[in-house]
Short mmCIF file of C-alpha atoms in Angstrom, two decimals:
data_model
loop_
_atom_site.label_atom_id
_atom_site.label_comp_id
_atom_site.label_asym_id
_atom_site.label_seq_id
_atom_site.Cartn_x
_atom_site.Cartn_y
_atom_site.Cartn_z
CA UNK A 583 -113.77 -80.98 89.14
CA UNK A 584 -111.03 -78.16 90.16
CA UNK A 585 -112.13 -77.70 94.15
CA UNK A 586 -111.54 -81.14 94.14
CA UNK A 587 -107.75 -80.08 94.04
CA UNK A 588 -108.58 -78.59 97.73
CA UNK A 589 -111.63 -79.99 99.81
CA UNK A 590 -110.76 -82.19 102.17
CA UNK A 591 -112.60 -84.65 101.86
CA UNK A 592 -111.09 -85.09 99.00
CA UNK A 593 -107.66 -86.52 100.32
CA UNK A 594 -110.02 -88.55 102.86
CA UNK A 595 -110.20 -91.18 100.16
CA UNK A 596 -106.76 -89.97 98.42
CA UNK A 597 -104.19 -87.88 96.73
CA UNK A 598 -105.81 -87.43 93.28
CA UNK A 599 -102.55 -88.45 91.30
CA UNK A 600 -105.32 -88.33 88.25
CA UNK A 601 -106.65 -85.19 88.33
CA UNK A 602 -102.79 -83.64 89.43
CA UNK A 603 -101.53 -85.44 85.67
CA UNK A 604 -104.29 -84.17 83.40
CA UNK A 605 -103.58 -79.88 85.07
CA UNK A 606 -99.86 -80.99 84.75
CA UNK A 607 -100.74 -81.62 80.43
CA UNK A 608 -102.98 -79.27 80.75
CA UNK A 609 -103.02 -76.43 82.46
CA UNK A 610 -99.51 -77.20 84.91
CA UNK A 611 -100.42 -73.34 86.78
CA UNK A 612 -104.61 -73.34 87.59
CA UNK A 613 -107.06 -70.85 88.94
CA UNK A 614 -108.00 -72.74 91.89
CA UNK A 615 -111.12 -72.35 93.54
CA UNK A 616 -111.67 -71.77 97.87
CA UNK A 617 -115.27 -73.08 98.47
CA UNK A 618 -116.45 -72.64 102.63
CA UNK A 619 -116.10 -76.43 103.97
CA UNK A 620 -117.28 -77.30 107.50
CA UNK A 621 -116.16 -73.51 109.74
CA UNK A 622 -113.88 -72.31 107.30
CA UNK A 623 -114.78 -69.42 104.97
CA UNK A 624 -114.99 -69.55 100.90
CA UNK A 625 -111.38 -67.74 100.69
CA UNK A 626 -110.72 -65.88 97.45
CA UNK A 627 -109.28 -69.14 95.70
CA UNK A 628 -105.51 -69.41 94.68
CA UNK A 629 -102.94 -70.62 91.46
CA UNK A 630 -101.79 -74.56 91.74
CA UNK A 631 -98.57 -75.46 90.66
CA UNK A 632 -98.89 -79.09 89.32
CA UNK A 633 -95.50 -78.97 87.28
CA UNK A 634 -91.79 -80.01 88.72
CA UNK A 635 -90.01 -77.26 87.12
CA UNK A 636 -92.05 -74.78 88.34
CA UNK A 637 -92.78 -76.23 91.81
CA UNK A 638 -88.90 -75.92 92.48
CA UNK A 639 -88.89 -72.64 90.37
CA UNK A 640 -91.15 -71.36 93.56
CA UNK A 641 -89.01 -72.45 96.32
CA UNK A 642 -85.48 -70.85 95.27
CA UNK A 643 -87.03 -67.56 94.52
CA UNK A 644 -89.11 -65.46 97.79
CA UNK A 645 -88.12 -62.62 95.82
CA UNK A 646 -90.79 -63.51 93.52
CA UNK A 647 -92.72 -65.68 95.62
CA UNK A 648 -93.04 -64.98 99.23
CA UNK A 649 -93.28 -66.91 102.33
CA UNK A 650 -93.56 -64.00 104.79
CA UNK A 651 -96.71 -61.61 103.02
CA UNK A 652 -99.53 -64.37 103.84
CA UNK A 653 -97.53 -67.51 105.29
CA UNK A 654 -97.81 -70.22 103.66
CA UNK A 655 -100.98 -72.30 104.38
CA UNK A 656 -103.70 -71.59 101.57
CA UNK A 657 -106.24 -70.53 104.79
CA UNK A 658 -105.95 -66.98 105.32
CA UNK A 659 -105.46 -65.57 108.54
CA UNK A 660 -108.12 -64.70 110.40
CA UNK A 661 -107.07 -61.29 111.71
CA UNK A 662 -104.15 -59.07 111.26
CA UNK A 663 -103.00 -59.61 114.78
CA UNK A 664 -103.04 -64.11 113.60
CA UNK A 665 -101.26 -62.88 110.53
CA UNK A 666 -98.22 -61.12 112.58
CA UNK A 667 -97.57 -63.98 115.11
CA UNK A 668 -96.98 -66.17 112.47
CA UNK A 669 -95.41 -64.32 111.21
CA UNK A 670 -92.17 -64.60 113.37
CA UNK A 671 -92.17 -68.39 112.58
CA UNK A 672 -89.15 -69.02 110.54
CA UNK A 673 -91.46 -71.13 107.67
CA UNK A 674 -93.24 -67.84 107.45
CA UNK A 675 -89.55 -65.74 106.91
CA UNK A 676 -87.87 -64.41 103.83
CA UNK A 677 -84.20 -63.39 103.86
CA UNK A 678 -82.30 -62.19 105.18
CA UNK A 679 -84.33 -62.58 108.34
CA UNK A 680 -85.41 -66.02 107.42
CA UNK A 681 -81.80 -67.06 107.36
CA UNK A 682 -80.69 -65.92 110.47
CA UNK A 683 -83.63 -67.34 112.51
CA UNK A 684 -82.27 -70.91 111.51
CA UNK A 685 -78.82 -70.24 111.94
CA UNK A 686 -80.00 -69.88 116.03
CA UNK A 687 -81.54 -73.51 115.65
CA UNK A 688 -79.45 -75.44 112.56
CA UNK A 689 -76.45 -76.79 114.88
CA UNK A 690 -79.25 -79.06 116.36
CA UNK A 691 -80.12 -80.47 112.56
CA UNK A 692 -75.99 -80.91 111.57
CA UNK A 693 -75.06 -84.68 110.44
CA UNK A 694 -72.32 -84.31 113.11
CA UNK A 695 -75.26 -83.70 115.49
CA UNK A 696 -77.43 -86.09 114.18
CA UNK A 697 -75.17 -89.28 114.15
CA UNK A 698 -74.20 -88.67 117.83
CA UNK A 699 -78.46 -89.79 117.91
CA UNK A 700 -78.35 -92.84 115.54
CA UNK A 701 -77.32 -95.25 118.71
CA UNK A 702 -80.36 -93.95 120.98
CA UNK A 703 -82.08 -93.48 117.37
CA UNK A 704 -81.55 -96.91 117.01
CA UNK A 705 -81.65 -98.73 120.14
CA UNK A 706 -85.37 -96.67 120.73
CA UNK A 707 -86.30 -98.37 116.95
CA UNK A 708 -85.82 -101.76 118.17
CA UNK A 709 -88.21 -101.86 121.16
CA UNK A 710 -90.99 -99.64 119.38
CA UNK A 711 -92.20 -104.09 117.62
CA UNK A 712 -93.60 -107.20 119.85
CA UNK A 713 -96.00 -110.29 118.47
CA UNK A 714 -99.23 -109.68 117.94
CA UNK A 715 -101.74 -106.70 116.77
CA UNK A 716 -100.87 -103.57 116.21
CA UNK A 717 -101.45 -99.82 114.56
CA UNK A 718 -98.55 -98.43 112.76
CA UNK A 719 -99.82 -95.22 113.48
CA UNK A 720 -99.63 -95.17 116.49
CA UNK A 721 -95.91 -97.39 116.85
CA UNK A 722 -94.41 -94.98 114.33
CA UNK A 723 -95.67 -91.52 116.05
CA UNK A 724 -93.28 -92.89 119.68
CA UNK A 725 -90.00 -91.93 117.27
CA UNK A 726 -90.76 -88.91 116.25
CA UNK A 727 -92.41 -87.58 119.32
CA UNK A 728 -89.56 -88.99 121.62
CA UNK A 729 -86.51 -87.99 119.21
CA UNK A 730 -87.84 -84.64 119.96
CA UNK A 731 -88.40 -84.67 123.47
CA UNK A 732 -84.87 -85.47 123.39
CA UNK A 733 -83.46 -82.96 120.99
CA UNK A 734 -85.64 -80.50 122.67
CA UNK A 735 -85.40 -81.29 126.51
CA UNK A 736 -89.10 -82.40 127.21
CA UNK A 737 -89.81 -84.77 130.25
CA UNK A 738 -90.16 -88.37 129.92
CA UNK A 739 -93.91 -87.32 131.19
CA UNK A 740 -94.55 -84.88 128.67
CA UNK A 741 -93.74 -86.93 125.65
CA UNK A 742 -97.26 -87.42 124.95
CA UNK A 743 -97.91 -83.53 124.87
CA UNK A 744 -95.93 -83.36 121.36
CA UNK A 745 -98.21 -86.16 120.14
CA UNK A 746 -101.78 -84.25 120.92
CA UNK A 747 -100.42 -81.24 119.79
CA UNK A 748 -99.19 -82.49 116.10
CA UNK A 749 -103.15 -84.17 116.05
CA UNK A 750 -105.03 -80.52 116.96
CA UNK A 751 -102.79 -78.97 114.26
CA UNK A 752 -102.25 -81.08 111.82
CA UNK A 753 -105.58 -83.11 112.06
CA UNK A 754 -107.62 -79.95 113.03
CA UNK A 755 -109.80 -80.35 109.51
CA UNK A 756 -109.88 -84.68 111.14
CA UNK A 757 -113.18 -85.19 114.25
CA UNK A 758 -110.79 -87.48 115.42
CA UNK A 759 -107.93 -85.55 115.60
CA UNK A 760 -108.99 -81.96 115.98
CA UNK A 761 -109.47 -82.50 119.68
CA UNK A 762 -107.54 -85.02 120.16
CA UNK A 763 -106.34 -85.20 124.05
CA UNK A 764 -104.57 -87.86 125.53
CA UNK A 765 -101.70 -86.53 127.62
CA UNK A 766 -101.58 -87.14 131.16
CA UNK A 767 -100.02 -88.29 134.25
CA UNK A 768 -97.79 -85.15 133.64
CA UNK A 769 -95.32 -83.89 134.88
CA UNK A 770 -95.08 -80.34 137.03
CA UNK A 771 -94.60 -78.70 133.17
CA UNK A 772 -96.93 -80.36 131.57
CA UNK A 773 -99.63 -79.68 133.97
CA UNK A 774 -98.87 -75.66 133.07
CA UNK A 775 -99.97 -76.92 130.01
CA UNK A 776 -102.80 -78.28 130.78
CA UNK A 777 -104.20 -75.78 132.26
CA UNK A 778 -103.48 -73.10 130.19
CA UNK A 779 -105.62 -75.56 127.28
CA UNK A 780 -108.26 -73.94 125.80
CA UNK A 781 -111.55 -74.65 125.42
CA UNK A 782 -111.79 -77.42 122.56
CA UNK A 783 -113.97 -76.10 119.06
CA UNK A 784 -114.27 -72.44 119.87
CA UNK A 785 -116.33 -70.44 116.68
CA UNK A 786 -114.49 -69.28 114.44
CA UNK A 787 -111.24 -69.02 115.82
CA UNK A 788 -108.48 -70.86 113.76
CA UNK A 789 -107.33 -74.31 115.62
CA UNK A 790 -103.96 -73.38 113.48
CA UNK A 791 -104.03 -69.91 115.67
CA UNK A 792 -101.89 -68.29 119.05
CA UNK A 793 -105.36 -68.03 120.87
CA UNK A 794 -105.91 -71.54 119.42
CA UNK A 795 -102.90 -73.32 120.86
CA UNK A 796 -101.88 -71.73 124.39
CA UNK A 797 -100.88 -74.44 126.19
CA UNK A 798 -98.06 -74.91 123.71
CA UNK A 799 -96.81 -71.02 124.24
CA UNK A 800 -97.69 -71.91 128.09
CA UNK A 801 -95.52 -74.96 127.94
CA UNK A 802 -93.66 -73.25 125.77
CA UNK A 803 -92.02 -70.65 127.62
CA UNK A 804 -91.90 -73.02 130.84
CA UNK A 805 -89.44 -75.34 129.83
CA UNK A 806 -87.40 -72.76 128.69
CA UNK A 807 -87.83 -71.55 131.93
CA UNK A 808 -86.92 -74.25 133.85
CA UNK A 809 -83.34 -74.22 136.15
CA UNK A 810 -81.39 -76.49 135.40
CA UNK A 811 -81.71 -76.28 130.88
CA UNK A 812 -78.54 -76.70 129.33
CA UNK A 813 -77.36 -77.29 125.64
CA UNK A 814 -80.57 -78.80 124.14
CA UNK A 815 -82.40 -77.00 121.07
CA UNK A 816 -83.79 -74.49 123.66
CA UNK A 817 -80.81 -73.32 124.67
CA UNK A 818 -79.70 -72.37 121.22
CA UNK A 819 -83.33 -70.96 120.16
CA UNK A 820 -83.12 -68.39 124.67
CA UNK A 821 -79.40 -68.17 123.28
CA UNK A 822 -80.16 -67.21 120.46
CA UNK A 823 -82.01 -62.90 120.81
CA UNK A 824 -85.25 -64.33 119.70
CA UNK A 825 -88.68 -62.57 120.26
CA UNK A 826 -90.79 -63.98 122.16
CA UNK A 827 -93.62 -64.19 119.08
CA UNK A 828 -90.28 -65.59 117.26
CA UNK A 829 -89.05 -67.80 120.64
CA UNK A 830 -93.27 -69.07 121.01
CA UNK A 831 -93.28 -69.98 116.90
CA UNK A 832 -89.82 -71.70 116.92
CA UNK A 833 -91.75 -74.41 119.26
CA UNK A 834 -94.48 -74.80 116.53
CA UNK A 835 -92.30 -75.71 114.43
CA UNK A 836 -90.36 -78.54 116.30
CA UNK A 837 -93.31 -79.91 117.82
CA UNK A 838 -95.08 -80.05 115.47
CA UNK A 839 -93.67 -79.93 111.77
CA UNK A 840 -90.78 -81.58 113.30
CA UNK A 841 -93.39 -84.77 114.65
CA UNK A 842 -95.42 -84.45 111.78
CA UNK A 843 -93.38 -85.45 108.58
CA UNK A 844 -92.61 -88.70 110.69
CA UNK A 845 -95.98 -89.66 111.61
CA UNK A 846 -97.45 -89.49 107.89
CA UNK A 847 -94.66 -90.85 106.25
CA UNK A 848 -93.86 -94.32 108.39
CA UNK A 849 -97.04 -95.67 108.70
CA UNK A 850 -96.66 -93.40 104.31
CA UNK A 851 -93.95 -95.84 103.27
CA UNK A 852 -94.69 -99.50 104.80
CA UNK A 853 -98.26 -98.93 103.56
CA UNK A 854 -96.39 -98.81 99.81
CA UNK A 855 -94.47 -101.20 101.02
CA UNK A 856 -97.42 -103.95 101.67
CA UNK A 857 -99.23 -102.76 99.18
CA UNK A 858 -96.20 -103.99 96.07
CA UNK A 859 -94.67 -107.31 98.11
CA UNK A 860 -92.28 -107.68 95.66
CA UNK A 861 -90.08 -104.25 97.08
CA UNK A 862 -90.26 -105.72 100.11
CA UNK A 863 -88.86 -109.24 99.14
CA UNK A 864 -86.30 -107.27 97.45
CA UNK A 865 -85.58 -105.28 100.72
CA UNK A 866 -85.40 -107.70 102.47
CA UNK A 867 -82.58 -109.10 100.19
CA UNK A 868 -81.14 -106.88 99.35
CA UNK A 869 -81.09 -104.11 102.91
CA UNK A 870 -78.49 -101.67 101.21
CA UNK A 871 -81.05 -100.18 99.14
CA UNK A 872 -82.85 -99.02 101.87
CA UNK A 873 -81.27 -95.11 101.27
CA UNK A 874 -82.65 -95.19 98.08
CA UNK A 875 -86.08 -97.74 99.70
CA UNK A 876 -86.78 -94.12 101.90
CA UNK A 877 -85.69 -91.72 98.97
CA UNK A 878 -88.28 -93.41 96.66
CA UNK A 879 -91.70 -93.87 99.83
CA UNK A 880 -91.12 -90.09 100.63
CA UNK A 881 -91.26 -89.03 97.38
CA UNK A 882 -95.14 -91.63 96.50
CA UNK A 883 -96.01 -90.52 99.31
CA UNK A 884 -95.71 -87.55 100.28
CA UNK A 885 -95.88 -86.20 104.43
CA UNK A 886 -96.68 -82.56 102.93
CA UNK A 887 -98.94 -82.62 99.94
CA UNK A 888 -98.35 -78.41 99.42
CA UNK A 889 -96.68 -75.11 99.74
CA UNK A 890 -98.58 -71.57 99.31
CA UNK A 891 -96.33 -68.41 98.77
CA UNK A 892 -97.93 -65.36 98.09
CA UNK A 893 -96.32 -63.50 94.91
CA UNK A 894 -94.19 -60.13 96.05
CA UNK A 895 -95.15 -58.61 91.86
CA UNK A 896 -97.53 -58.80 89.00
CA UNK A 897 -95.71 -61.62 87.46
CA UNK A 898 -96.51 -65.06 84.57
CA UNK A 899 -95.68 -68.69 85.72
CA UNK A 900 -96.33 -71.65 83.46
CA UNK A 901 -98.16 -69.10 80.81
CA UNK A 902 -100.61 -67.83 83.08
CA UNK A 903 -100.50 -64.36 84.05
CA UNK A 904 -100.42 -63.82 88.31
CA UNK A 905 -101.64 -60.55 89.93
CA UNK A 906 -98.53 -58.95 93.16
CA UNK A 907 -100.70 -60.71 96.50
CA UNK A 908 -102.20 -63.82 94.72
CA UNK A 909 -101.74 -67.08 96.76
CA UNK A 910 -99.05 -70.18 94.52
CA UNK A 911 -99.81 -72.52 96.20
CA UNK A 912 -97.35 -75.18 94.75
CA UNK A 913 -98.68 -79.08 95.91
CA UNK A 914 -95.48 -81.57 96.51
CA UNK A 915 -97.20 -85.06 95.83
CA UNK A 916 -98.31 -83.79 91.76
CA UNK A 917 -94.19 -82.90 91.33
CA UNK A 918 -93.04 -85.81 92.88
CA UNK A 919 -94.93 -88.11 90.39
CA UNK A 920 -94.07 -85.57 87.17
CA UNK A 921 -93.42 -87.47 84.24
CA UNK A 922 -90.29 -85.60 83.08
CA UNK A 923 -88.62 -85.74 85.97
CA UNK A 924 -89.06 -89.77 87.15
CA UNK A 925 -89.74 -92.03 84.37
CA UNK A 926 -92.95 -94.56 85.74
CA UNK A 927 -93.85 -92.42 87.98
CA UNK A 928 -96.95 -93.75 89.20
CA UNK A 929 -94.67 -97.12 89.56
CA UNK A 930 -92.80 -97.83 93.49
CA UNK A 931 -90.11 -98.58 93.10
CA UNK A 932 -87.33 -98.65 95.20
CA UNK A 933 -83.81 -98.83 93.50
CA UNK A 934 -85.46 -95.45 91.53
CA UNK A 935 -82.38 -93.49 91.54
CA UNK A 936 -81.97 -90.97 91.00
CA UNK A 937 -84.49 -89.13 92.36
CA UNK A 938 -85.73 -85.22 92.64
CA UNK A 939 -88.67 -85.79 94.47
CA UNK A 940 -88.62 -82.58 96.71
CA UNK A 941 -91.33 -83.70 99.05
CA UNK A 942 -88.56 -82.34 101.68
CA UNK A 943 -89.15 -78.61 99.82
CA UNK A 944 -86.38 -77.14 97.92
CA UNK A 945 -84.73 -73.64 97.47
CA UNK A 946 -83.85 -71.33 101.33
CA UNK A 947 -86.43 -73.19 102.45
CA UNK A 948 -86.35 -77.05 102.45
CA UNK A 949 -86.65 -79.03 105.62
CA UNK A 950 -83.86 -78.26 108.70
CA UNK A 951 -84.31 -81.28 109.77
CA UNK A 952 -84.92 -83.25 106.53
CA UNK A 953 -81.04 -84.97 108.30
CA UNK A 954 -82.94 -86.73 111.34
CA UNK A 955 -86.13 -87.32 109.72
CA UNK A 956 -84.30 -90.14 107.25
CA UNK A 957 -82.16 -91.15 110.05
CA UNK A 958 -85.50 -92.13 112.40
CA UNK A 959 -87.05 -93.48 108.70
CA UNK A 960 -83.72 -96.20 108.00
CA UNK A 961 -84.01 -96.61 111.87
CA UNK A 962 -87.70 -97.64 111.75
CA UNK A 963 -87.41 -99.45 109.10
CA UNK A 964 -83.93 -101.14 109.27
CA UNK A 965 -86.26 -103.40 112.65
CA UNK A 966 -89.61 -103.39 110.95
CA UNK A 967 -87.24 -106.04 108.01
CA UNK A 968 -86.78 -108.65 110.70
CA UNK A 969 -90.78 -109.10 111.37
CA UNK A 970 -93.27 -110.24 109.14
CA UNK A 971 -96.40 -107.64 108.44
CA UNK A 972 -99.83 -107.94 106.74
CA UNK A 973 -102.53 -105.81 106.46
CA UNK A 974 -105.28 -106.69 109.42
CA UNK A 975 -107.85 -104.22 108.36
CA UNK A 976 -108.40 -101.30 106.02
CA UNK A 977 -106.22 -98.56 106.91
CA UNK A 978 -107.55 -95.32 107.84
CA UNK A 979 -107.66 -92.17 105.40
CA UNK A 980 -106.68 -88.59 106.96
CA UNK A 981 -108.69 -86.09 106.11
CA UNK A 982 -106.68 -82.77 104.65
CA UNK A 983 -106.33 -81.01 102.43
CA UNK A 984 -102.10 -80.04 103.58
CA UNK A 985 -100.91 -83.54 105.60
CA UNK A 986 -100.51 -86.40 103.51
CA UNK A 987 -101.35 -88.97 106.95
CA UNK A 988 -103.32 -92.21 107.84
CA UNK A 989 -104.90 -92.22 110.98
CA UNK A 990 -104.95 -95.75 111.78
CA UNK A 991 -102.89 -98.45 110.23
CA UNK A 992 -103.25 -102.01 111.44
CA UNK A 993 -100.85 -105.77 111.21
CA UNK A 994 -100.26 -107.90 112.68
CA UNK A 995 -96.62 -108.65 112.54
CA UNK A 996 -94.70 -111.78 113.59
CA UNK A 997 -90.79 -112.31 113.87
CA UNK A 998 -89.19 -113.85 111.55
CA UNK A 999 -86.43 -114.92 113.49
#
């Protein structure tokens, strides 16, 4: 039973919320096995953390639960060199290094900076929809890709590269996404990336490693070196004194993490509405509920299901003794359904307030782009409410034990005007 918590195939069917509920009641901190699957070798196992209070404690206590020691993915990096490289990513640092890196790019994500983008985001969202059949997963992917490209100064011809890189990183456990390559008609910068792309499916190479993403990093350097770079986030990174590894990892974080949350959260949020038609009707009748509806979508369909930390010392959590160096994995998807925090947690309620979900994390690593993500979700659903939407086929889930995603969500759209 406990292997189900780890295995990606579990999540291809659905998030195991009933199992999470059992674990919260019986053993909210529990040792989880890490069996081999596909090319992924067996791991040593980890401590799964399932209760809301324990999840928040781990996330806000980096002195005990480090993001840096083993990075933040369940899978250990394959080599010491791979670990050293990913440790340069802001996501995989602890204070005070984390604060230094965060300051360098934080200006791009302040509420004021996001407000300056709101009109352009709303205008882009208004152009996403057309009458007839579509796959919402594909439609929804356009908005975060376009927004990130705008923030990062990526030329229009190259925006699809952001989609492909995110697909390969978030979907490497899924056959359909692992080698995705849809970008074409690229700019000269984009062709630099294409020339640097490594061969697909190299046995033994971690698909999230520097070697597997050489094309993304080649593009990052070419984009940073382009003439005429001005006040975009690339200029901020260049002017912030980043090392080469820090710069490459910051680009990774923008291009992938800034993409995946919306690409998972928007289709997941729509599916919540479609499966709860009363909520859709209420939202149309009371559009002022859109902010709380977005929060409930994020709680009910957390785009990221877990993050790893590593214990810095021998300690106790949830009645369990955890040894220094052991993996500790917090499950946001479980914390968001904790019955001690959320009344009737398995009910989708767009009027729910307060809504103390942890879908954007908690503590020093709370998502830097959370305000921008919320702005994009509100813009998307404000436009979508102008349409009648109904399912036109079976939703298809992403096979991943990290990302709570849909690969396909076929719908039919009819204008309400």
